[in-house]
Tab-separated table of C-alpha atoms in Angstrom:
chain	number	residue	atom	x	y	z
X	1	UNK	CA	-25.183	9.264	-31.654
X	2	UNK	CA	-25.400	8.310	-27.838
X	3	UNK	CA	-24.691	11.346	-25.910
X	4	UNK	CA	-21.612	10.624	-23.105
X	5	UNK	CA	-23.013	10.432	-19.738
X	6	UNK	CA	-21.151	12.234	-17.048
X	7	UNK	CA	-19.434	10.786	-14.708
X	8	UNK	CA	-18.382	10.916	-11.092
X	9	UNK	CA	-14.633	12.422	-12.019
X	10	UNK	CA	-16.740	14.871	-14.109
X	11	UNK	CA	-18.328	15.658	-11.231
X	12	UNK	CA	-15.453	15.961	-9.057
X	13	UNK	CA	-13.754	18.572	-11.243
X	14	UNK	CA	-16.583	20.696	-11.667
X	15	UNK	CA	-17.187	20.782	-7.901
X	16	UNK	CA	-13.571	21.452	-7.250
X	17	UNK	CA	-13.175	17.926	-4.911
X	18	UNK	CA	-11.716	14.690	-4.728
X	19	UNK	CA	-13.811	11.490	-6.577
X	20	UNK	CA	-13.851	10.276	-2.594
X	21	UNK	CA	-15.570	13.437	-1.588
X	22	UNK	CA	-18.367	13.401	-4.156
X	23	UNK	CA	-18.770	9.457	-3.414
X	24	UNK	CA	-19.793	10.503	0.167
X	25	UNK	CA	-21.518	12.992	-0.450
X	26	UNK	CA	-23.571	10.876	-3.169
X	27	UNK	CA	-23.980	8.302	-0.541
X	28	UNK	CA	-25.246	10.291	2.386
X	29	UNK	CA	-21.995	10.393	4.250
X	30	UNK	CA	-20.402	13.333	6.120
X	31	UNK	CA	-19.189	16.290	4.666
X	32	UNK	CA	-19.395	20.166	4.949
X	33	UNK	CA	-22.955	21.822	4.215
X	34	UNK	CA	-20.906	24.090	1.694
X	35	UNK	CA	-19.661	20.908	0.307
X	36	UNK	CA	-22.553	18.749	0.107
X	37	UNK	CA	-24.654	21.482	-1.411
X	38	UNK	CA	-22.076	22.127	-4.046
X	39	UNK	CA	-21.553	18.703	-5.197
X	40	UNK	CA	-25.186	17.703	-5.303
X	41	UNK	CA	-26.030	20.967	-7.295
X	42	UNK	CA	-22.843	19.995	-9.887
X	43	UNK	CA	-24.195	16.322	-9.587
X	44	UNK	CA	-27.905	18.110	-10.985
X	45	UNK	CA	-26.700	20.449	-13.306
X	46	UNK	CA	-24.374	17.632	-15.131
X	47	UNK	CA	-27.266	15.109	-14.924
X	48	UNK	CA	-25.188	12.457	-13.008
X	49	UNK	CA	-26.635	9.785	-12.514
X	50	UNK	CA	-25.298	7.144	-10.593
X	51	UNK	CA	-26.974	4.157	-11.805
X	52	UNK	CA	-24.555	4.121	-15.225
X	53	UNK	CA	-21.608	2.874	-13.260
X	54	UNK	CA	-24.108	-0.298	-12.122
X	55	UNK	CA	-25.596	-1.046	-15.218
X	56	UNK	CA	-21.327	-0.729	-16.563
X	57	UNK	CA	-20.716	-3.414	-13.940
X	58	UNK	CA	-23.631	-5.166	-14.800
X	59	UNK	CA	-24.012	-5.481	-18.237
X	60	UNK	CA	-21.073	-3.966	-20.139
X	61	UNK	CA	-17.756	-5.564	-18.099
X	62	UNK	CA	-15.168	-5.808	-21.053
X	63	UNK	CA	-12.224	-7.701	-19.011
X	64	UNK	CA	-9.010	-6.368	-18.420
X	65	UNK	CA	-6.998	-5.971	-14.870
X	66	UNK	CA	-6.494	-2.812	-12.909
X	67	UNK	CA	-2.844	-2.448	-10.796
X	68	UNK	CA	-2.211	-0.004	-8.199
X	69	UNK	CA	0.481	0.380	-7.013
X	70	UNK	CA	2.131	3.292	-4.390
X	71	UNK	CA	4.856	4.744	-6.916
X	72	UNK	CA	6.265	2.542	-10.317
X	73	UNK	CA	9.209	4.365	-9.794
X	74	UNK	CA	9.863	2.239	-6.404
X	75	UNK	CA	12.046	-0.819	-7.868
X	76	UNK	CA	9.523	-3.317	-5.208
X	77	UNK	CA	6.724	-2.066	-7.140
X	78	UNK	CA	8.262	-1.916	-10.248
X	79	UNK	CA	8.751	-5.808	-9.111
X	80	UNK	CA	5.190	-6.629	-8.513
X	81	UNK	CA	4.072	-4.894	-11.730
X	82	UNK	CA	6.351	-6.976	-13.982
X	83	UNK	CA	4.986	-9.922	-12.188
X	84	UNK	CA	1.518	-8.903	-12.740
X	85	UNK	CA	2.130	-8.363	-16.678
X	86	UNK	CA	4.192	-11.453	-16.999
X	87	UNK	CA	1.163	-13.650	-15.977
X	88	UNK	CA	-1.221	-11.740	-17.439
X	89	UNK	CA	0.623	-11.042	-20.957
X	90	UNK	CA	0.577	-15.206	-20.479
X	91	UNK	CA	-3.163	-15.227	-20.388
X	92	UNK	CA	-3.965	-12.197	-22.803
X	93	UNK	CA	-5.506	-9.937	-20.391
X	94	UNK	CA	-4.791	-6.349	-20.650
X	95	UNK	CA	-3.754	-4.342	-17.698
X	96	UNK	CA	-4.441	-0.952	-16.749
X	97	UNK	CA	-1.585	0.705	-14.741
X	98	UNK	CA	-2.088	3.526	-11.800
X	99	UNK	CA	0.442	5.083	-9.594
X	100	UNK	CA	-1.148	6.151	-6.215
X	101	UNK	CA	1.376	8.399	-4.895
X	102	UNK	CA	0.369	6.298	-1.774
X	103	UNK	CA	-2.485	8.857	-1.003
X	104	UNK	CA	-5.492	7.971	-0.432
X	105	UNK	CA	-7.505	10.577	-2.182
X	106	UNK	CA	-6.156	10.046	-5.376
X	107	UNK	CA	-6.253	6.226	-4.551
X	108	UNK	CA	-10.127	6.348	-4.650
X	109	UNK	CA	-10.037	8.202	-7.551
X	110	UNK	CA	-8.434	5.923	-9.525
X	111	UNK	CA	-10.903	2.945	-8.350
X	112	UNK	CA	-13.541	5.248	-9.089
X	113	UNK	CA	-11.804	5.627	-12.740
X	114	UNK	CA	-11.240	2.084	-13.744
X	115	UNK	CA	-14.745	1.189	-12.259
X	116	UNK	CA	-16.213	4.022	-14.677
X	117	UNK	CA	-14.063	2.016	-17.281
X	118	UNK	CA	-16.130	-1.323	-16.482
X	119	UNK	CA	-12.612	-2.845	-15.334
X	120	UNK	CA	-13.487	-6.240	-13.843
X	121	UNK	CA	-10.587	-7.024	-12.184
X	122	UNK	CA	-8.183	-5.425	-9.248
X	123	UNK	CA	-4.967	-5.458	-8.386
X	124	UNK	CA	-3.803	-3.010	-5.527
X	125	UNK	CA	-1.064	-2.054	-2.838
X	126	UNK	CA	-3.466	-0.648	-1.423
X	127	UNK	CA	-2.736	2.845	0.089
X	128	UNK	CA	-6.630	3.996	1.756
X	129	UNK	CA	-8.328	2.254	4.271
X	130	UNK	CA	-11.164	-0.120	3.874
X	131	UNK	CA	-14.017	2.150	3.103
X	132	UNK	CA	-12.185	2.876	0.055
X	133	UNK	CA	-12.163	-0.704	-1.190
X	134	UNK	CA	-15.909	-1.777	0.145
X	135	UNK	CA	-17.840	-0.284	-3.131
X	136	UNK	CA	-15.431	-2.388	-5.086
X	137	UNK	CA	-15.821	-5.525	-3.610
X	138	UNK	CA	-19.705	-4.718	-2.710
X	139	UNK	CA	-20.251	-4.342	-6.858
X	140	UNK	CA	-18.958	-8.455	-7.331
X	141	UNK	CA	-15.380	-7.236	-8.865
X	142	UNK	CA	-12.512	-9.325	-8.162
X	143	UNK	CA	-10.023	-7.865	-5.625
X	144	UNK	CA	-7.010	-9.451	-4.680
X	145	UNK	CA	-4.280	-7.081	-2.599
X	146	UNK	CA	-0.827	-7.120	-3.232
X	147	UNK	CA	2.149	-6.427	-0.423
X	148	UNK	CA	-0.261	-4.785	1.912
X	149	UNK	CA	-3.448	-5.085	3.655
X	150	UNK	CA	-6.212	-1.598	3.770
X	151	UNK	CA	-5.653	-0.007	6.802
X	152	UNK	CA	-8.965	-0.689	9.099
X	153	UNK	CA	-10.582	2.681	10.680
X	154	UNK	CA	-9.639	3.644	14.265
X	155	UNK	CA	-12.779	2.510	16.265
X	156	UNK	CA	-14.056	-0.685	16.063
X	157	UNK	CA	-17.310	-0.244	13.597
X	158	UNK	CA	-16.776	0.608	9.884
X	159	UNK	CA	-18.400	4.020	9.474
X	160	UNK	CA	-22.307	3.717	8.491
X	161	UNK	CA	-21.268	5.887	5.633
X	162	UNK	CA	-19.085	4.578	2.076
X	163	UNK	CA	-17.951	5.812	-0.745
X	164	UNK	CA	-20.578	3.439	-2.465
X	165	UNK	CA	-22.427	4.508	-5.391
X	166	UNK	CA	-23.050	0.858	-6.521
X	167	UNK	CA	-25.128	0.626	-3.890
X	168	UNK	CA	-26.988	3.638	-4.290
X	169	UNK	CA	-27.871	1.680	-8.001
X	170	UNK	CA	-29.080	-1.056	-6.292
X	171	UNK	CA	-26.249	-3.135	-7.918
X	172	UNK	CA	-26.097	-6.019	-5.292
X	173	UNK	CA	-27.632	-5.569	-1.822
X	174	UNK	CA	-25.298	-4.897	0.909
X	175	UNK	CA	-23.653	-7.489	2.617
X	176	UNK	CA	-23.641	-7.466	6.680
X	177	UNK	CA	-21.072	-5.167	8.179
X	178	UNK	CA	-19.933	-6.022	11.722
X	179	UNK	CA	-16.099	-5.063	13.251
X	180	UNK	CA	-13.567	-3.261	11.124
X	181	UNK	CA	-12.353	-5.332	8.368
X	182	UNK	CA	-15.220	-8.341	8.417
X	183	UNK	CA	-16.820	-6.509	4.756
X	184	UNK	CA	-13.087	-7.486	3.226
X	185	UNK	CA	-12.047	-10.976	5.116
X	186	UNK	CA	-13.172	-12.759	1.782
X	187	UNK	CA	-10.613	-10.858	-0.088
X	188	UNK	CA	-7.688	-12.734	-1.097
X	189	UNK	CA	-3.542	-11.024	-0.461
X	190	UNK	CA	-0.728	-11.688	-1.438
X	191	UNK	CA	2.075	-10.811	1.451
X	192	UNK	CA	5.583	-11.089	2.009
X	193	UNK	CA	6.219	-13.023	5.280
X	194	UNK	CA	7.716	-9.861	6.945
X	195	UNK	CA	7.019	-11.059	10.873
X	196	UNK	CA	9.998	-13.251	9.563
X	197	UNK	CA	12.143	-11.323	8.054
X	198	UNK	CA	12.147	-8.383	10.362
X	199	UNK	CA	12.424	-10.903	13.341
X	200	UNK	CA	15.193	-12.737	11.913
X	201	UNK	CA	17.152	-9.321	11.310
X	202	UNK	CA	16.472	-7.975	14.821
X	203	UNK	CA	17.643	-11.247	15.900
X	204	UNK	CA	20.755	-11.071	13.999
X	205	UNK	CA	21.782	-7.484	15.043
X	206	UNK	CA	21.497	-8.786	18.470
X	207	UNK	CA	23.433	-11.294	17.847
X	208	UNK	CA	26.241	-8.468	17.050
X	209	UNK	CA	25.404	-6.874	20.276
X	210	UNK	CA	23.339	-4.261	19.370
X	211	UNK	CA	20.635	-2.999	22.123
X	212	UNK	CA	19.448	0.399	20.868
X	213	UNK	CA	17.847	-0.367	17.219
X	214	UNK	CA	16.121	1.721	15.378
X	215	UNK	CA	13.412	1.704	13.209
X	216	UNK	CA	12.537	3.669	9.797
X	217	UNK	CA	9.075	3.122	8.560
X	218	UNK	CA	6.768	4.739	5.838
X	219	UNK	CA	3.280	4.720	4.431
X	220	UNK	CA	1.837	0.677	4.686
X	221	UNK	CA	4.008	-0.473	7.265
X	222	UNK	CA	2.162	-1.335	10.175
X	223	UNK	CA	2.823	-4.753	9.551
X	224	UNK	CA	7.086	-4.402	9.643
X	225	UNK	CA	6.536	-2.100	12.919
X	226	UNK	CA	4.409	-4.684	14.469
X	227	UNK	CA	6.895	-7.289	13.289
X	228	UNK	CA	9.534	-5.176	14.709
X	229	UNK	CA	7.850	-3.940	18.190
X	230	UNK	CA	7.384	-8.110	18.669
X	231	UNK	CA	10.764	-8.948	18.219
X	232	UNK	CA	12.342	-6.252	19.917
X	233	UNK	CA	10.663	-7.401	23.738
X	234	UNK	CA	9.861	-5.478	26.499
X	235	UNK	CA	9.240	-1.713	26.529
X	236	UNK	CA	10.226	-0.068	23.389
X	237	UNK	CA	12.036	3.138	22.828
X	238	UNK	CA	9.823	5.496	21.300
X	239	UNK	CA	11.882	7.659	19.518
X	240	UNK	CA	13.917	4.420	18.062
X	241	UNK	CA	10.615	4.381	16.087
X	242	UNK	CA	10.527	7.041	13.167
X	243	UNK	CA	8.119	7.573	9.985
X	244	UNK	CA	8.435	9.402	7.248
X	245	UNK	CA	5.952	10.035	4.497
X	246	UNK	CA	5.877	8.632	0.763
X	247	UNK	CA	8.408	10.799	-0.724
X	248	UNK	CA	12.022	10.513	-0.626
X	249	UNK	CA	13.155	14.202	0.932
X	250	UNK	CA	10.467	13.125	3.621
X	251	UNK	CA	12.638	9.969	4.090
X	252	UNK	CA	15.684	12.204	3.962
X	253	UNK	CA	14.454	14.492	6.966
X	254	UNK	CA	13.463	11.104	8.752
X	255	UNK	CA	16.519	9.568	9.005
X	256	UNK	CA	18.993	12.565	9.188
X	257	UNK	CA	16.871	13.522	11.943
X	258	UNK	CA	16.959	10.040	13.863
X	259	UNK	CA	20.646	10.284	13.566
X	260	UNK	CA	21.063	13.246	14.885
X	261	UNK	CA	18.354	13.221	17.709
X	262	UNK	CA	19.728	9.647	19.232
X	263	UNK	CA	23.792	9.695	18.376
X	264	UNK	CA	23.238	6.610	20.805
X	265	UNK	CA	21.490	4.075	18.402
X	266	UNK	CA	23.966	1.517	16.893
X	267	UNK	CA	21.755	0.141	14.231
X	268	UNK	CA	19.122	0.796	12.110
X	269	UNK	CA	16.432	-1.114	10.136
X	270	UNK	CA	15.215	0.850	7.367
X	271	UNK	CA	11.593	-0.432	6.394
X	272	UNK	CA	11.879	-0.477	2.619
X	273	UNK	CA	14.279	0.785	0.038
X	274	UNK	CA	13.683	4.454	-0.230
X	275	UNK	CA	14.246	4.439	3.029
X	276	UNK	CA	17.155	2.361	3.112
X	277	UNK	CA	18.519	4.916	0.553
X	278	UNK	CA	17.705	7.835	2.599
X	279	UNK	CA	19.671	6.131	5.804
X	280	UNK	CA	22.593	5.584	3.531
X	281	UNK	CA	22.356	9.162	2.595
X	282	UNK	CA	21.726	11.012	5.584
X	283	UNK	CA	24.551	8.783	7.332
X	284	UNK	CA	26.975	9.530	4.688
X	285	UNK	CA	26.608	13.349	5.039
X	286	UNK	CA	26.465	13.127	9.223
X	287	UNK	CA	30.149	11.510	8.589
X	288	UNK	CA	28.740	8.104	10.224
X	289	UNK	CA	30.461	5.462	9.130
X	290	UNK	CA	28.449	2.097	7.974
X	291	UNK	CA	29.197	-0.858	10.506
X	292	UNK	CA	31.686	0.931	11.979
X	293	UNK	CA	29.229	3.799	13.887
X	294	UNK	CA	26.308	2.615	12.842
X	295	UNK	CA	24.847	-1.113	11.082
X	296	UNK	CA	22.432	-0.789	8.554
X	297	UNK	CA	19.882	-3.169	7.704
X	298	UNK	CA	16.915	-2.638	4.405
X	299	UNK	CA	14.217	-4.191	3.676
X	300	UNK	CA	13.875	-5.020	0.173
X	301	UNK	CA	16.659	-5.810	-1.641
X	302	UNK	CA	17.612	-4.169	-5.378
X	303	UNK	CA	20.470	-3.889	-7.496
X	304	UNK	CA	22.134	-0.717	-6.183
X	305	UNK	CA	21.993	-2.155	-2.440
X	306	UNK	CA	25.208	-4.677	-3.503
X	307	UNK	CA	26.953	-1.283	-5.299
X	308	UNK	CA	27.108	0.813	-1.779
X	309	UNK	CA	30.113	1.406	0.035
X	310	UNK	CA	29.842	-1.379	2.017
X	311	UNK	CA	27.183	-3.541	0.378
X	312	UNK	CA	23.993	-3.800	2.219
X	313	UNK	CA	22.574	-6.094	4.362
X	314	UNK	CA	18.916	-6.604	3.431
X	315	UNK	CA	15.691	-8.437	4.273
X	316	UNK	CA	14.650	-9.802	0.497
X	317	UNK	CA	11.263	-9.894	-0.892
X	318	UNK	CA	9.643	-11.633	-3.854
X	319	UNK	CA	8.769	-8.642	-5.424
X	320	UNK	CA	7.651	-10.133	-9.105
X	321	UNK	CA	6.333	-13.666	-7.509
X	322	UNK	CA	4.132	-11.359	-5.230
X	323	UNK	CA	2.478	-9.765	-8.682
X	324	UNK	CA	2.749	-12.918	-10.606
X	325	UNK	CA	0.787	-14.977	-7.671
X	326	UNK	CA	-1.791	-12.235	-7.478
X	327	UNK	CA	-2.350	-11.721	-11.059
X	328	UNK	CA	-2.471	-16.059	-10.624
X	329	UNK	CA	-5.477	-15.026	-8.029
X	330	UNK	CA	-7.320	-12.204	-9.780
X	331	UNK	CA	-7.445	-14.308	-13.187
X	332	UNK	CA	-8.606	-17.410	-12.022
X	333	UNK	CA	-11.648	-15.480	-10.455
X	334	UNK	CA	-10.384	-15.351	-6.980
X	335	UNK	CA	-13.799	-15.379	-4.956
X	336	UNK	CA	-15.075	-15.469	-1.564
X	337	UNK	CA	-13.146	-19.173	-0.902
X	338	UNK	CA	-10.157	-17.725	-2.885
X	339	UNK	CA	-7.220	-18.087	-0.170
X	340	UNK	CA	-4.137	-15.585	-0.207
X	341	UNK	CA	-0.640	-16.781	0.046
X	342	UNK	CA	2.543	-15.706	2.435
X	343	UNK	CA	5.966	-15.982	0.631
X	344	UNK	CA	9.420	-16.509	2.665
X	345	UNK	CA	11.139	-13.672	2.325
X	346	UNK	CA	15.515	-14.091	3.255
X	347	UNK	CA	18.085	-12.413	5.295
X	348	UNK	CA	20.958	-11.447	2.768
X	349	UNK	CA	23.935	-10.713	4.945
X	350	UNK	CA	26.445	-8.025	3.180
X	351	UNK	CA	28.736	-5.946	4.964
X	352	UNK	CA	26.764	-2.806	6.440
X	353	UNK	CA	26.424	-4.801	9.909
X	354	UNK	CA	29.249	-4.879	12.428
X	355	UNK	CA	29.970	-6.047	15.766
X	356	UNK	CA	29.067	-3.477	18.925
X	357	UNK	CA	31.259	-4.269	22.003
């Protein structure tokens, strides 16, 4: 009987890290002396060896599709993955399902994981930046994003340093890396036309006379903020512009706080639906009354949006067609000519907008 080879989450656990700090450690890239000399002494005593995970990719690929995706509990992302398993039920491809948490430590381990698991295909909103995602795409597995682009690293050079074992195996040689972003231009997305949709609701509450608009943003929305920054003209108000983290009392604390910090604001565009629940909220225990002190408009629209008190006006995605065209991508073998696709998205007017004289 073959004895199981250890792998890099083994590894991880015994060294008391994340799968993303073993990977750079592995691959020469920065990290504590205490650290490094941990891990690589872990790595020895286990008998890791990296080169399993290439000849996995190489030789043993057994099919399937991995989805990532921020939080399944999210209705959006509940969306996308139905979409996903629609087309790929359709085809008979398995998929392998992982919730994020929209961190992205626990975002590279789970690539690590379904690489380990000779997964051939990839699904993701992704949460991590681009290093996270080069190994993938460097080992020839098919990538396509979902809703969201990686977020490229502050200066204008990708770090000389990856979380890359594949290439420490030799797998494929490494491709040429120039400004932020050019290892991953080849990779095909799958996006919801959001300049649009946030432009078109700007230009709506201004229609209603609204100057001083505010914005609630989370995790993977630099896109809506650059959206909204565009439409808005001119210099912006700062502290119109609020973020909260992933989770929902983080959400809470953002918008209760941008309510109480600017009493002045007359509208607010909340950047997704936890957020849009969290305005509704916060507003509701401030004693703000929705159009009449303040208009609310979310992006993303789902059931309970149409059941508040008054119904909400909301920028609507195509949540499932977003999964179902990228599972469309991934399956066909989406490859370095494979192009992306924008979808419209639509400004549902309900009755949380009012008039400002």
């Amino acid at each position: 009987m073959e004895l199981r080879r250890a792998t890099i989450k083994d590894v991880a656990e015994a060294a008391g890290v994340g799968v993303a700090t073993v990977s750079r450690v592995l691959s020469g890239g920065s990290a504590s002396p205490e650290t490094r000399e941990r891990v690589l002494a872990v790595a020895a005593q286990l008998d890791y060896r990296p080169s399993a995970l290439g000849r996995n990719l190489r030789q043993r690929r057994t099919g399937g599709i991995g989805l990532l995706v921020p939080d399944l509990t999210d209705t959006f992302f509940g969306q996308v993955a139905e979409g996903v398993l629609a087309c790929a039920r359709a085809a008979g491809e398995p998929v392998v399902v992982g919730s994020t948490g929209d961190d992205p430590e626990q975002e590279a381990e789970l690539v690590g994981m379904l690489l380990e698991q000779s997964v051939d295909r990839m699904i993701a909103v992704p949460s991590g930046g681009v290093e996270t995602w080069l190994p993938v795409t460097r080992a020839g597995m098919t990538v396509v994003f979902a809703d969201r682009l990686p977020a490229a690293p502050p200066d204008d050079d990708l770090p000389g340093s990856t979380a890359d074992l594949m290439l420490l195996d030799g797998v494929l040689p490494p491709p040429p890396v120039g400004r932020h972003g050019r290892a991953l231009a080849d990779v095909p997305a799958v996006l919801a036309d959001d300049r649009s949709g946030i432009r078109t609701a700007v230009r709506y509450l201004r229609g209603l006379g609204h100057r001083r608009i505010a914005f609630l943003g989370g995790p993977g929305h630099d896109r809506r903020v650059a959206a909204f920054r565009e439409a808005v003209g001119g210099p912006v108000d700062e502290e119109l512009v609020v973020f909260a983290t992933g989770s929902r009392d983080s959400a809470y604390a953002a918008a209760s706080g941008l309510f109480q910090s600017r009493p002045d604001l007359t509208a607010v565009l909340a950047a997704g639906n936890m957020l849009g629940e969290a305005a509704v909220l916060a507003a509701r225990e401030l004693d703000l009354r929705v159009p009449r002190d303040v208009s609310l408009v979310m992006y993303d629209d789902v059931p309970w949006a149409e059941l508040c008190s008054p119904p909400l006006t909301v920028i609507a995605q195509p949540g499932r067609d977003i999964g179902y065209r990228a599972a469309e991508l991934v399956l066909r073998g989406a490859g370095r000519r494979a192009r992306g696709a924008t979808l419209p998205t639509e400004l549902i007017v309900r009755g949380s907008c009012g008039p400002r004289h």
